[in-house]
mmCIF file of C-alpha atoms in Angstrom:
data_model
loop_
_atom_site.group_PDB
_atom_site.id
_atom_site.type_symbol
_atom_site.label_atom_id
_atom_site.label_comp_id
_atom_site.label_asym_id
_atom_site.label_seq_id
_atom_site.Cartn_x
_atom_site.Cartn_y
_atom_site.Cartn_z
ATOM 1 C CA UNK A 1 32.157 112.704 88.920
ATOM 2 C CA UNK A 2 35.140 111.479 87.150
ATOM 3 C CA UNK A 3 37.539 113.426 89.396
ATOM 4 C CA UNK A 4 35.612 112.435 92.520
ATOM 5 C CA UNK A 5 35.611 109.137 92.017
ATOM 6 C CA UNK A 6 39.513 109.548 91.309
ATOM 7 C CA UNK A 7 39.747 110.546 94.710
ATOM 8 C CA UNK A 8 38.054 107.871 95.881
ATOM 9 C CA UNK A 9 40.120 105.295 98.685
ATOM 10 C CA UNK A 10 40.149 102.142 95.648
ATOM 11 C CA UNK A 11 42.281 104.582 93.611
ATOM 12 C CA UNK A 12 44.964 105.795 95.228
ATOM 13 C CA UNK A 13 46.875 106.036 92.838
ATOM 14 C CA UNK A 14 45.129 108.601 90.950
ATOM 15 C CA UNK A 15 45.305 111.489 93.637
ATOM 16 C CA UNK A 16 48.400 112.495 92.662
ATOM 17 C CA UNK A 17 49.127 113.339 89.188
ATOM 18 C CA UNK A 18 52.417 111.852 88.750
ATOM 19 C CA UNK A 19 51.273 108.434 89.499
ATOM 20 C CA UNK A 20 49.777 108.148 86.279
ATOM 21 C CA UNK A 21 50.930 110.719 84.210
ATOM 22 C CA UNK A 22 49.527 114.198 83.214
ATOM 23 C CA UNK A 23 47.335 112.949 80.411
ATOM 24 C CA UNK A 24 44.673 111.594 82.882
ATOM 25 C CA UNK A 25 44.389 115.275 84.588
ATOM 26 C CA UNK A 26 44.580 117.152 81.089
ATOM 27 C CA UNK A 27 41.371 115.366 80.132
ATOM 28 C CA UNK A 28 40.053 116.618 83.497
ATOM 29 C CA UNK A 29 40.557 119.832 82.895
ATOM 30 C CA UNK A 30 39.223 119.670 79.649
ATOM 31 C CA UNK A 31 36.036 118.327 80.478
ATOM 32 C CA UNK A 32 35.683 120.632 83.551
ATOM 33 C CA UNK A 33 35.662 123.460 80.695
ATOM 34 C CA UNK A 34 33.558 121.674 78.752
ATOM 35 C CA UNK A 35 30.613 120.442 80.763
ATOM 36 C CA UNK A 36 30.044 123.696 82.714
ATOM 37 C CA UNK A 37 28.090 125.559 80.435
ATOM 38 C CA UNK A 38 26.319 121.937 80.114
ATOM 39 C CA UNK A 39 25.422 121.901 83.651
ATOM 40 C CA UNK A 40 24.531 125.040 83.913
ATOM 41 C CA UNK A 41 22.211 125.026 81.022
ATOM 42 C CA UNK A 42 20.390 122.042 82.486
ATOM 43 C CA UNK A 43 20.237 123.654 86.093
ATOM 44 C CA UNK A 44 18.666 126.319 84.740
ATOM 45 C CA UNK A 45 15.977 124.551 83.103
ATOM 46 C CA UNK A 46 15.320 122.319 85.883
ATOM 47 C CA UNK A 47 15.089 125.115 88.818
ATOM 48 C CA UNK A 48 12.983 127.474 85.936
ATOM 49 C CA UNK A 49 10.515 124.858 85.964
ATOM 50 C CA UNK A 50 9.900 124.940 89.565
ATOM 51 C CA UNK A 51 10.786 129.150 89.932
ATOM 52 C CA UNK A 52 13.312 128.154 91.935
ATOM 53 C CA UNK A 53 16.032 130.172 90.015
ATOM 54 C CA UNK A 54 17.142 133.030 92.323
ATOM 55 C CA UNK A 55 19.214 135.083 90.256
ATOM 56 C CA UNK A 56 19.344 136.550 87.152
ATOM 57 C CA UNK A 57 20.343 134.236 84.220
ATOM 58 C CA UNK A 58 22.133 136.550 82.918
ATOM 59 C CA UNK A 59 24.450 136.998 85.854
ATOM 60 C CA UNK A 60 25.102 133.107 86.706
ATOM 61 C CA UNK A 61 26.363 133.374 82.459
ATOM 62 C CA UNK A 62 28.390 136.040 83.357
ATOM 63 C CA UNK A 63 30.421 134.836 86.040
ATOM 64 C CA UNK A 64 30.585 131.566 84.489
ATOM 65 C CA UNK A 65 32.004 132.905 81.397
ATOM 66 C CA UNK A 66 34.091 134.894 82.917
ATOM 67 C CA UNK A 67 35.947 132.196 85.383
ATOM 68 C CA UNK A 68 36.139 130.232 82.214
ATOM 69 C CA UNK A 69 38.300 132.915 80.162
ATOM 70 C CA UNK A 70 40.439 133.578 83.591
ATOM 71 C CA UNK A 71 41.121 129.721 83.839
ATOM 72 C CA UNK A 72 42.168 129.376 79.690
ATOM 73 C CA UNK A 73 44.120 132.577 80.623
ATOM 74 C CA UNK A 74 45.776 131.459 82.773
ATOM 75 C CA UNK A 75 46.775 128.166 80.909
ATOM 76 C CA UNK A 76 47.870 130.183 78.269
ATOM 77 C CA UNK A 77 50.096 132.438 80.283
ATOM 78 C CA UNK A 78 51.400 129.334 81.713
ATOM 79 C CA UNK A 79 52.498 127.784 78.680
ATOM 80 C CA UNK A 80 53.301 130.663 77.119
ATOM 81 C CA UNK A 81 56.077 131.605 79.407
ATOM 82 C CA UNK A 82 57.053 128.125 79.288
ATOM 83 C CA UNK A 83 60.472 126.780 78.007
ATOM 84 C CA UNK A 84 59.090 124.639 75.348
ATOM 85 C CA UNK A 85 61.262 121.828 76.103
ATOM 86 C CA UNK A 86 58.598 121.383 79.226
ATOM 87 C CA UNK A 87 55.373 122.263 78.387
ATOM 88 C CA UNK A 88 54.823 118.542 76.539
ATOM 89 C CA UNK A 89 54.626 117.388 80.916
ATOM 90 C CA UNK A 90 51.714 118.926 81.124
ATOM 91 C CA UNK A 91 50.004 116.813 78.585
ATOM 92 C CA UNK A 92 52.004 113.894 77.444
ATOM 93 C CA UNK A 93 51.672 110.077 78.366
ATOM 94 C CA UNK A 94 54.258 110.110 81.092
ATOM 95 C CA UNK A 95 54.193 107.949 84.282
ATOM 96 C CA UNK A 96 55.951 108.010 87.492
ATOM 97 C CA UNK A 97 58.148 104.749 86.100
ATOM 98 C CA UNK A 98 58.922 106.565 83.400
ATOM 99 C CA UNK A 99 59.946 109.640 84.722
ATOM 100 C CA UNK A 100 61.705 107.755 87.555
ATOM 101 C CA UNK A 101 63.527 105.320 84.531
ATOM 102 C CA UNK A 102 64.473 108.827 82.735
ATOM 103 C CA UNK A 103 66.190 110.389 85.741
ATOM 104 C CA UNK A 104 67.907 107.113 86.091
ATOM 105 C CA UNK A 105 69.534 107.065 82.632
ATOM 106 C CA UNK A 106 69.781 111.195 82.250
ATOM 107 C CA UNK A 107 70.254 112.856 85.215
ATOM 108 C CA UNK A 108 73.925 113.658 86.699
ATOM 109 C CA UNK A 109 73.515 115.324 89.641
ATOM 110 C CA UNK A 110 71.888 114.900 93.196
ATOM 111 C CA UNK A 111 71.183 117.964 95.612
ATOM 112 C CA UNK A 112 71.822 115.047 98.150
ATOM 113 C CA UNK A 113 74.991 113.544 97.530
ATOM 114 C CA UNK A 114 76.452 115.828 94.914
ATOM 115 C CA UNK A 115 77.279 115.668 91.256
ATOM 116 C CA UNK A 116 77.731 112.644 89.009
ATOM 117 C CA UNK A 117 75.345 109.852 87.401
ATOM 118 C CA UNK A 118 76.406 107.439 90.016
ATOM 119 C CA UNK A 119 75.272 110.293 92.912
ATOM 120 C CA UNK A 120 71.686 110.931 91.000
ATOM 121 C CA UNK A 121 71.666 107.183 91.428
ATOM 122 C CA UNK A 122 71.866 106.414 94.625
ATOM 123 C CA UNK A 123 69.560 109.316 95.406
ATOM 124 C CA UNK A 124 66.743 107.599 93.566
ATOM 125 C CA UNK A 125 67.512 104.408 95.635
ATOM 126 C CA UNK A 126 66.442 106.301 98.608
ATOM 127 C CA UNK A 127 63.577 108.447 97.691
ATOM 128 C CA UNK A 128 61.252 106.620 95.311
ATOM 129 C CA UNK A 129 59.330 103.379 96.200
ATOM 130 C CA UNK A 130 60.589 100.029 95.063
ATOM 131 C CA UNK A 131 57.796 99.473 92.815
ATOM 132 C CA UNK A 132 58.786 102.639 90.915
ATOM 133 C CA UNK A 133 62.330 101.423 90.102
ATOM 134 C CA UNK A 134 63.530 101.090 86.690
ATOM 135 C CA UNK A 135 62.562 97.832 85.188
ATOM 136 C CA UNK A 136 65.263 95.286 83.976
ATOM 137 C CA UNK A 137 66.721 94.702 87.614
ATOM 138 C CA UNK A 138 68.623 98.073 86.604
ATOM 139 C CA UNK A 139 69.306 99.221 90.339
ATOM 140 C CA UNK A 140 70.499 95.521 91.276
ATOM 141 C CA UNK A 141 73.097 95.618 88.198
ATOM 142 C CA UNK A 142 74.089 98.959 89.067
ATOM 143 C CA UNK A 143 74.919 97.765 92.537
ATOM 144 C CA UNK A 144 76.391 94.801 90.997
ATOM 145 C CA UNK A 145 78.981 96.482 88.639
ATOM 146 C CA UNK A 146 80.293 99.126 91.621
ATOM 147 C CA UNK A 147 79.769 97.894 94.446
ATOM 148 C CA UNK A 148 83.186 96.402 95.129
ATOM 149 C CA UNK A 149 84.902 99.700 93.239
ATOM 150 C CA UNK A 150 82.765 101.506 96.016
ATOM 151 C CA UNK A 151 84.053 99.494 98.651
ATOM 152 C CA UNK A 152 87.494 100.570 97.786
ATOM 153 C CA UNK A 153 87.311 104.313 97.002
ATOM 154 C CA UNK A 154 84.013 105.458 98.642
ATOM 155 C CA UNK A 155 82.231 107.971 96.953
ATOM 156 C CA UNK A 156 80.061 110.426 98.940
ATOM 157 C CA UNK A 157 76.947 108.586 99.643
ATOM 158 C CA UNK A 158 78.402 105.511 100.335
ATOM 159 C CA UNK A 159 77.865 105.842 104.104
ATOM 160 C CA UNK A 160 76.436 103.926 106.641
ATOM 161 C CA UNK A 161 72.768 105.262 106.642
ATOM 162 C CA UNK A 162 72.592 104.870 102.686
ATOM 163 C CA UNK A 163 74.340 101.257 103.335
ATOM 164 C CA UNK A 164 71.628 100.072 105.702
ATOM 165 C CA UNK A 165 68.850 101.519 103.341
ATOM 166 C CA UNK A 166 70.105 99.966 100.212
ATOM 167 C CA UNK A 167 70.227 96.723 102.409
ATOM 168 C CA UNK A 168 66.467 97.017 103.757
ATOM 169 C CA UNK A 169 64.778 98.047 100.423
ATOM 170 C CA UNK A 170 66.664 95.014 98.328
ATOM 171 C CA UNK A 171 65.602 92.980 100.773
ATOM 172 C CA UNK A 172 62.302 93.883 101.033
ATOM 173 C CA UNK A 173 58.695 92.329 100.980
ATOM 174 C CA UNK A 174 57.941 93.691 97.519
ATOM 175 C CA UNK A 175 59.156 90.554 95.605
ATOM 176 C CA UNK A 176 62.732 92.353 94.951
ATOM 177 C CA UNK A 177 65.957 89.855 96.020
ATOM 178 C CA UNK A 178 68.306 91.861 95.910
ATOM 179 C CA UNK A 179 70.955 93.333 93.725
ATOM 180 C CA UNK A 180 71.291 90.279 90.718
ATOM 181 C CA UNK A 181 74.291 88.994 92.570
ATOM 182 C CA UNK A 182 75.120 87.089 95.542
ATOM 183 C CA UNK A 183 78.722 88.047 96.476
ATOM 184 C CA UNK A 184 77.126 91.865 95.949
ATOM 185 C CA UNK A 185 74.202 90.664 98.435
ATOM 186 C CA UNK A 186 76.164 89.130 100.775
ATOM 187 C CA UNK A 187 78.578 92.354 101.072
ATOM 188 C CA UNK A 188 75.419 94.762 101.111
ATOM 189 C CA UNK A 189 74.508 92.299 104.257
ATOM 190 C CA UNK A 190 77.688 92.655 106.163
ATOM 191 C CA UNK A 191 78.086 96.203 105.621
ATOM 192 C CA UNK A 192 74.564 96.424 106.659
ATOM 193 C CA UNK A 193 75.600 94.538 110.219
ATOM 194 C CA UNK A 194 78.934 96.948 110.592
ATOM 195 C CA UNK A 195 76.565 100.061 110.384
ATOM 196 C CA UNK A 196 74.144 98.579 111.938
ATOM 197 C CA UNK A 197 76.914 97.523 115.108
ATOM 198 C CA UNK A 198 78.719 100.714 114.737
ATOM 199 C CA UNK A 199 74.697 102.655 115.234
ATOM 200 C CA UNK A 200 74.199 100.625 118.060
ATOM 201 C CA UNK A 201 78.160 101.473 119.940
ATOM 202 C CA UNK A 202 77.537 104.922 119.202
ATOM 203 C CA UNK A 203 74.282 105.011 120.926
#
């Protein structure tokens, strides 16, 4: 019940695990495990009642204890040939802002644009939602600090297509105004309209 009602359309969030964090699913699984035998127990004693059970006790035990043992198996070979730097994902407190916040301040490299902090970056900008970003107007500073640097020696995703993103999601319904500045705002703007005119000669 708890994982259909998970699924449910008021909680949208929940259908996919890093929404939330792998703690919600762990207890899941855990009480998948648990309540089985529970269920089954109670099935049993409802359908014996009636003499509706069509097969054996014995064998609905069976099979039950054996999917059990090839599911904890399986965990264990999972985490087992784990590097244990990773297996605390699988069970830890650990949201999508958080994870999105620690690839913001840790990771160096995009498959995107390349290496570098500033690369990983701007990557992030593009493929997470807005709501996701780190907190503390951290994208907006970022922008902020380089932008003008960026203007002068562009680095490789400085291009039009990331230009005229950056300029949509800052600007954005969302309640986010921009990037902290308004001389950084008003450049994002006008290299928005330049890609935007250039787009629009080249088709």
């Amino acid at each position: 019940m708890i994982l259909l009602s998970s699924l449910a359309a008021p909680c949208p969030l929940l259908r996919f695990p890093g929404m939330l964090g792998p703690s919600l699913f762990v207890v899941i699984i855990a009480y998948g495990l648990v309540v089985n035998p529970l269920m089954l127990i109670k099935g049993i004693s409802l359908l014996d009642e009636k003499g509706l059970v069509g097969l054996p006790v014995s064998m609905l035990w069976t099979v039950l204890v054996v999917a059990t043992l090839v599911a904890v198996l399986g965990l264990a070979l999972m985490f087992g040939f784990m590097k244990p730097k990773y297996r605390s994902t699988f069970y830890k407190h650990h949201t999508i802002r958080q994870y999105v916040e620690e690839l913001w301040e840790e990771r160096t490299w995009s498959s995107r644009y390349g290496p570098g902090k500033d690369c990983s970056r701007a990557d992030i900008v593009e493929s997470v939602a807005t709501w996701t970003w780190p907190l503390g107007n951290k994208v907006g500073l970022w922008m902020n600090e380089n932008w003008a640097e960026w203007e002068e020696k562009p680095p490789t995703f400085f291009i039009d297509g990331w230009i005229a993103n950056v300029a949509r999601l800052t600007k954005g319904d969302d309640g986010r105004t921009g990037s902290g500045d308004a001389e950084t705002d008003s450049r994002i703007m006008l290299a928005r309209g330049a890609s935007e005119g250039q787009f629009a000669l080249e088709g």
